[in-house]
Amino acid sequence: MTQGMLNVGGKRTPTDKNNQAAVSSTPSFSKNKRIKAKQRLDEIQKEIEEAERRQSSSGGDIMGMLLLFQKDSDRRAETEDRRRRDERDERLESEKREREEREHARIAEAHAARELREEQRRIDQAKEAQKELDREESKRRFEERLALDREEARLRHEQMMMVLAGLTKQKQ
């Protein structure tokens, strides 16, 4: 019976396969192989889908990490900017204090120089006033001596005139 079912190539005819599948309820080796291959293909497909799902979620993780790194970088840059601003403000404040100290010292020095000039002016005025008093005193003494010398000269003149008058009376 099996010989009648073979074709020229020695293989079973397709109708025989259907008849045999209907007749036998147990799967054949090739059918088992096809079923296992299909199951394996389904498993591989599930693994591929799972890998794609993981990859897409890991892509999200990578995006999350990139966002985290970007935020961290922004935070560091902001901190660095704030530090630079603080240092600049500190430097400017220090320079301002130094300028104010120099200005205060300059003002104090100018005030001291002004007071020194005023004191020197007062001393010079006092010396000038003393010189003027000395001149006036010298002039007064000179005038007194001159007046005294005039008086003495007048008295000597009168005495001489009296002596001359007495001599002229004696000669006459």
mmCIF file of C-alpha atoms in Angstrom:
data_model
loop_
_atom_site.group_PDB
_atom_site.id
_atom_site.type_symbol
_atom_site.label_atom_id
_atom_site.label_comp_id
_atom_site.label_asym_id
_atom_site.label_seq_id
_atom_site.Cartn_x
_atom_site.Cartn_y
_atom_site.Cartn_z
ATOM 1 C CA MET A 1 0.000 0.000 0.000
ATOM 2 C CA THR A 2 2.812 2.280 0.587
ATOM 3 C CA GLN A 3 4.148 1.659 -2.828
ATOM 4 C CA GLY A 4 1.097 2.946 -4.559
ATOM 5 C CA MET A 5 1.286 6.163 -2.709
ATOM 6 C CA LEU A 6 4.737 7.066 -3.830
ATOM 7 C CA ASN A 7 5.304 9.331 -6.759
ATOM 8 C CA VAL A 8 8.002 9.133 -9.369
ATOM 9 C CA GLY A 9 10.659 10.642 -7.094
ATOM 10 C CA GLY A 10 9.821 8.147 -4.425
ATOM 11 C CA LYS A 11 8.036 10.581 -2.240
ATOM 12 C CA ARG A 12 4.556 10.607 -0.918
ATOM 13 C CA THR A 13 1.916 12.555 -2.653
ATOM 14 C CA PRO A 14 0.331 15.549 -0.923
ATOM 15 C CA THR A 15 -3.022 13.855 -0.703
ATOM 16 C CA ASP A 16 -1.365 11.047 1.073
ATOM 17 C CA LYS A 17 0.019 13.464 3.632
ATOM 18 C CA ASN A 18 -3.429 14.837 4.374
ATOM 19 C CA ASN A 19 -4.835 11.353 4.605
ATOM 20 C CA GLN A 20 -2.032 10.250 6.838
ATOM 21 C CA ALA A 21 -2.456 13.314 9.121
ATOM 22 C CA ALA A 22 -6.098 12.549 9.375
ATOM 23 C CA VAL A 23 -5.381 8.902 10.042
ATOM 24 C CA SER A 24 -2.614 9.373 12.576
ATOM 25 C CA SER A 25 -3.155 11.662 15.551
ATOM 26 C CA THR A 26 0.456 11.680 16.672
ATOM 27 C CA PRO A 27 2.664 14.235 14.990
ATOM 28 C CA SER A 28 5.522 13.109 12.876
ATOM 29 C CA PHE A 29 9.188 14.070 13.347
ATOM 30 C CA SER A 30 9.068 16.807 10.712
ATOM 31 C CA LYS A 31 5.864 18.223 12.142
ATOM 32 C CA ASN A 32 7.411 18.270 15.613
ATOM 33 C CA LYS A 33 10.440 19.955 14.136
ATOM 34 C CA ARG A 34 8.261 22.626 12.478
ATOM 35 C CA ILE A 35 6.296 23.168 15.698
ATOM 36 C CA LYS A 36 9.476 23.508 17.751
ATOM 37 C CA ALA A 37 10.977 25.842 15.142
ATOM 38 C CA LYS A 38 7.810 27.978 15.202
ATOM 39 C CA GLN A 39 7.879 28.040 19.015
ATOM 40 C CA ARG A 40 11.547 28.978 18.910
ATOM 41 C CA LEU A 41 10.772 31.730 16.365
ATOM 42 C CA ASP A 42 8.001 33.003 18.658
ATOM 43 C CA GLU A 43 10.437 32.974 21.619
ATOM 44 C CA ILE A 44 13.072 34.782 19.559
ATOM 45 C CA GLN A 45 10.438 37.337 18.469
ATOM 46 C CA LYS A 46 9.465 37.845 22.133
ATOM 47 C CA GLU A 47 13.136 38.226 23.077
ATOM 48 C CA ILE A 48 13.617 40.764 20.276
ATOM 49 C CA GLU A 49 10.555 42.697 21.430
ATOM 50 C CA GLU A 50 11.808 42.542 25.032
ATOM 51 C CA ALA A 51 15.268 43.741 23.912
ATOM 52 C CA GLU A 52 13.684 46.571 21.906
ATOM 53 C CA ARG A 53 11.540 47.498 24.901
ATOM 54 C CA ARG A 54 14.630 47.479 27.148
ATOM 55 C CA GLN A 55 16.570 49.446 24.568
ATOM 56 C CA SER A 56 13.836 52.054 24.315
ATOM 57 C CA SER A 57 13.602 52.241 28.095
ATOM 58 C CA SER A 58 17.394 52.353 28.355
ATOM 59 C CA GLY A 59 17.284 55.071 25.704
ATOM 60 C CA GLY A 60 15.002 56.909 28.091
ATOM 61 C CA ASP A 61 17.501 56.142 30.831
ATOM 62 C CA ILE A 62 20.262 57.528 28.647
ATOM 63 C CA MET A 63 18.162 60.619 27.970
ATOM 64 C CA GLY A 64 17.529 60.883 31.690
ATOM 65 C CA MET A 65 21.241 60.580 32.368
ATOM 66 C CA LEU A 66 21.981 63.176 29.687
ATOM 67 C CA LEU A 67 19.425 65.514 31.247
ATOM 68 C CA LEU A 68 20.924 64.834 34.675
ATOM 69 C CA PHE A 69 24.424 65.565 33.369
ATOM 70 C CA GLN A 70 23.178 68.716 31.640
ATOM 71 C CA LYS A 71 21.444 69.899 34.823
ATOM 72 C CA ASP A 72 24.576 69.078 36.813
ATOM 73 C CA SER A 73 26.707 70.962 34.302
ATOM 74 C CA ASP A 74 24.301 73.936 34.420
ATOM 75 C CA ARG A 75 24.346 73.850 38.213
ATOM 76 C CA ARG A 76 28.148 73.772 38.251
ATOM 77 C CA ALA A 77 28.334 76.601 35.714
ATOM 78 C CA GLU A 78 25.848 78.629 37.763
ATOM 79 C CA THR A 79 27.838 77.927 40.932
ATOM 80 C CA GLU A 80 31.036 78.956 39.163
ATOM 81 C CA ASP A 81 29.370 82.133 37.875
ATOM 82 C CA ARG A 82 28.062 82.914 41.355
ATOM 83 C CA ARG A 83 31.552 82.292 42.802
ATOM 84 C CA ARG A 84 33.114 84.579 40.185
ATOM 85 C CA ARG A 85 30.480 87.262 40.861
ATOM 86 C CA ASP A 86 31.085 86.956 44.600
ATOM 87 C CA GLU A 87 34.848 87.177 44.102
ATOM 88 C CA ARG A 88 34.420 90.176 41.802
ATOM 89 C CA ASP A 89 32.061 91.860 44.283
ATOM 90 C CA GLU A 90 34.504 91.083 47.090
ATOM 91 C CA ARG A 91 37.406 92.485 45.052
ATOM 92 C CA LEU A 92 35.415 95.611 44.150
ATOM 93 C CA GLU A 93 34.395 96.082 47.788
ATOM 94 C CA SER A 94 38.017 95.664 48.877
ATOM 95 C CA GLU A 95 39.172 98.171 46.256
ATOM 96 C CA LYS A 96 36.424 100.562 47.364
ATOM 97 C CA ARG A 97 37.537 100.268 51.015
ATOM 98 C CA GLU A 98 41.165 100.833 50.007
ATOM 99 C CA ARG A 99 40.143 103.855 47.918
ATOM 100 C CA GLU A 100 38.138 105.239 50.843
ATOM 101 C CA GLU A 101 41.080 104.648 53.201
ATOM 102 C CA ARG A 102 43.461 106.389 50.781
ATOM 103 C CA GLU A 103 40.962 109.240 50.358
ATOM 104 C CA HIS A 104 40.568 109.509 54.138
ATOM 105 C CA ALA A 105 44.365 109.527 54.568
ATOM 106 C CA ARG A 106 44.698 112.132 51.800
ATOM 107 C CA ILE A 107 42.020 114.325 53.410
ATOM 108 C CA ALA A 108 43.641 113.947 56.836
ATOM 109 C CA GLU A 109 47.042 114.805 55.341
ATOM 110 C CA ALA A 110 45.588 117.822 53.522
ATOM 111 C CA HIS A 111 43.881 118.946 56.738
ATOM 112 C CA ALA A 112 47.132 118.550 58.683
ATOM 113 C CA ALA A 113 49.029 120.482 55.985
ATOM 114 C CA ARG A 114 46.368 123.216 56.037
ATOM 115 C CA GLU A 115 46.606 123.484 59.825
ATOM 116 C CA LEU A 116 50.398 123.533 59.597
ATOM 117 C CA ARG A 117 50.220 126.351 57.032
ATOM 118 C CA GLU A 118 47.750 128.221 59.259
ATOM 119 C CA GLU A 119 50.041 127.777 62.260
ATOM 120 C CA GLN A 120 53.018 128.945 60.210
ATOM 121 C CA ARG A 121 50.994 131.936 58.995
ATOM 122 C CA ARG A 122 50.067 132.818 62.597
ATOM 123 C CA ILE A 123 53.717 132.475 63.631
ATOM 124 C CA ASP A 124 54.791 134.650 60.695
ATOM 125 C CA GLN A 125 52.113 137.219 61.582
ATOM 126 C CA ALA A 126 53.238 137.202 65.200
ATOM 127 C CA LYS A 127 56.871 137.657 64.102
ATOM 128 C CA GLU A 128 55.845 140.440 61.737
ATOM 129 C CA ALA A 129 53.806 142.089 64.496
ATOM 130 C CA GLN A 130 56.777 141.757 66.852
ATOM 131 C CA LYS A 131 59.071 143.246 64.207
ATOM 132 C CA GLU A 132 56.614 146.111 63.780
ATOM 133 C CA LEU A 133 56.532 146.641 67.550
ATOM 134 C CA ASP A 134 60.321 146.492 67.656
ATOM 135 C CA ARG A 135 60.524 149.026 64.796
ATOM 136 C CA GLU A 136 58.047 151.298 66.525
ATOM 137 C CA GLU A 137 59.968 150.934 69.793
ATOM 138 C CA SER A 138 63.233 151.590 67.989
ATOM 139 C CA LYS A 139 61.691 154.575 66.228
ATOM 140 C CA ARG A 140 60.300 155.878 69.528
ATOM 141 C CA ARG A 141 63.709 155.491 71.189
ATOM 142 C CA PHE A 142 65.380 157.110 68.188
ATOM 143 C CA GLU A 143 62.944 160.008 68.359
ATOM 144 C CA GLU A 144 63.487 160.280 72.123
ATOM 145 C CA ARG A 145 67.257 160.297 71.609
ATOM 146 C CA LEU A 146 66.858 162.766 68.784
ATOM 147 C CA ALA A 147 64.667 164.947 70.985
ATOM 148 C CA LEU A 148 67.176 164.589 73.800
ATOM 149 C CA ASP A 149 70.074 165.358 71.457
ATOM 150 C CA ARG A 150 68.176 168.415 70.176
ATOM 151 C CA GLU A 151 67.486 169.502 73.698
ATOM 152 C CA GLU A 152 71.137 169.019 74.630
ATOM 153 C CA ALA A 153 72.213 170.789 71.451
ATOM 154 C CA ARG A 154 69.813 173.642 72.198
ATOM 155 C CA LEU A 155 71.082 173.830 75.772
ATOM 156 C CA ARG A 156 74.709 173.784 74.610
ATOM 157 C CA HIS A 157 73.836 176.378 72.027
ATOM 158 C CA GLU A 158 72.248 178.553 74.705
ATOM 159 C CA GLN A 159 75.254 178.014 76.956
ATOM 160 C CA MET A 160 77.583 178.818 74.117
ATOM 161 C CA MET A 161 75.548 181.869 73.343
ATOM 162 C CA MET A 162 75.699 182.892 76.963
ATOM 163 C CA VAL A 163 79.404 182.273 77.061
ATOM 164 C CA LEU A 164 79.799 184.244 73.858
ATOM 165 C CA ALA A 165 77.530 186.945 75.145
ATOM 166 C CA GLY A 166 79.583 187.002 78.339
ATOM 167 C CA LEU A 167 82.787 187.116 76.349
ATOM 168 C CA THR A 168 81.502 189.819 74.111
ATOM 169 C CA LYS A 169 80.472 191.858 77.169
ATOM 170 C CA GLN A 170 83.884 191.405 78.643
ATOM 171 C CA LYS A 171 85.544 192.457 75.483
ATOM 172 C CA GLN A 172 83.506 195.458 75.195
#
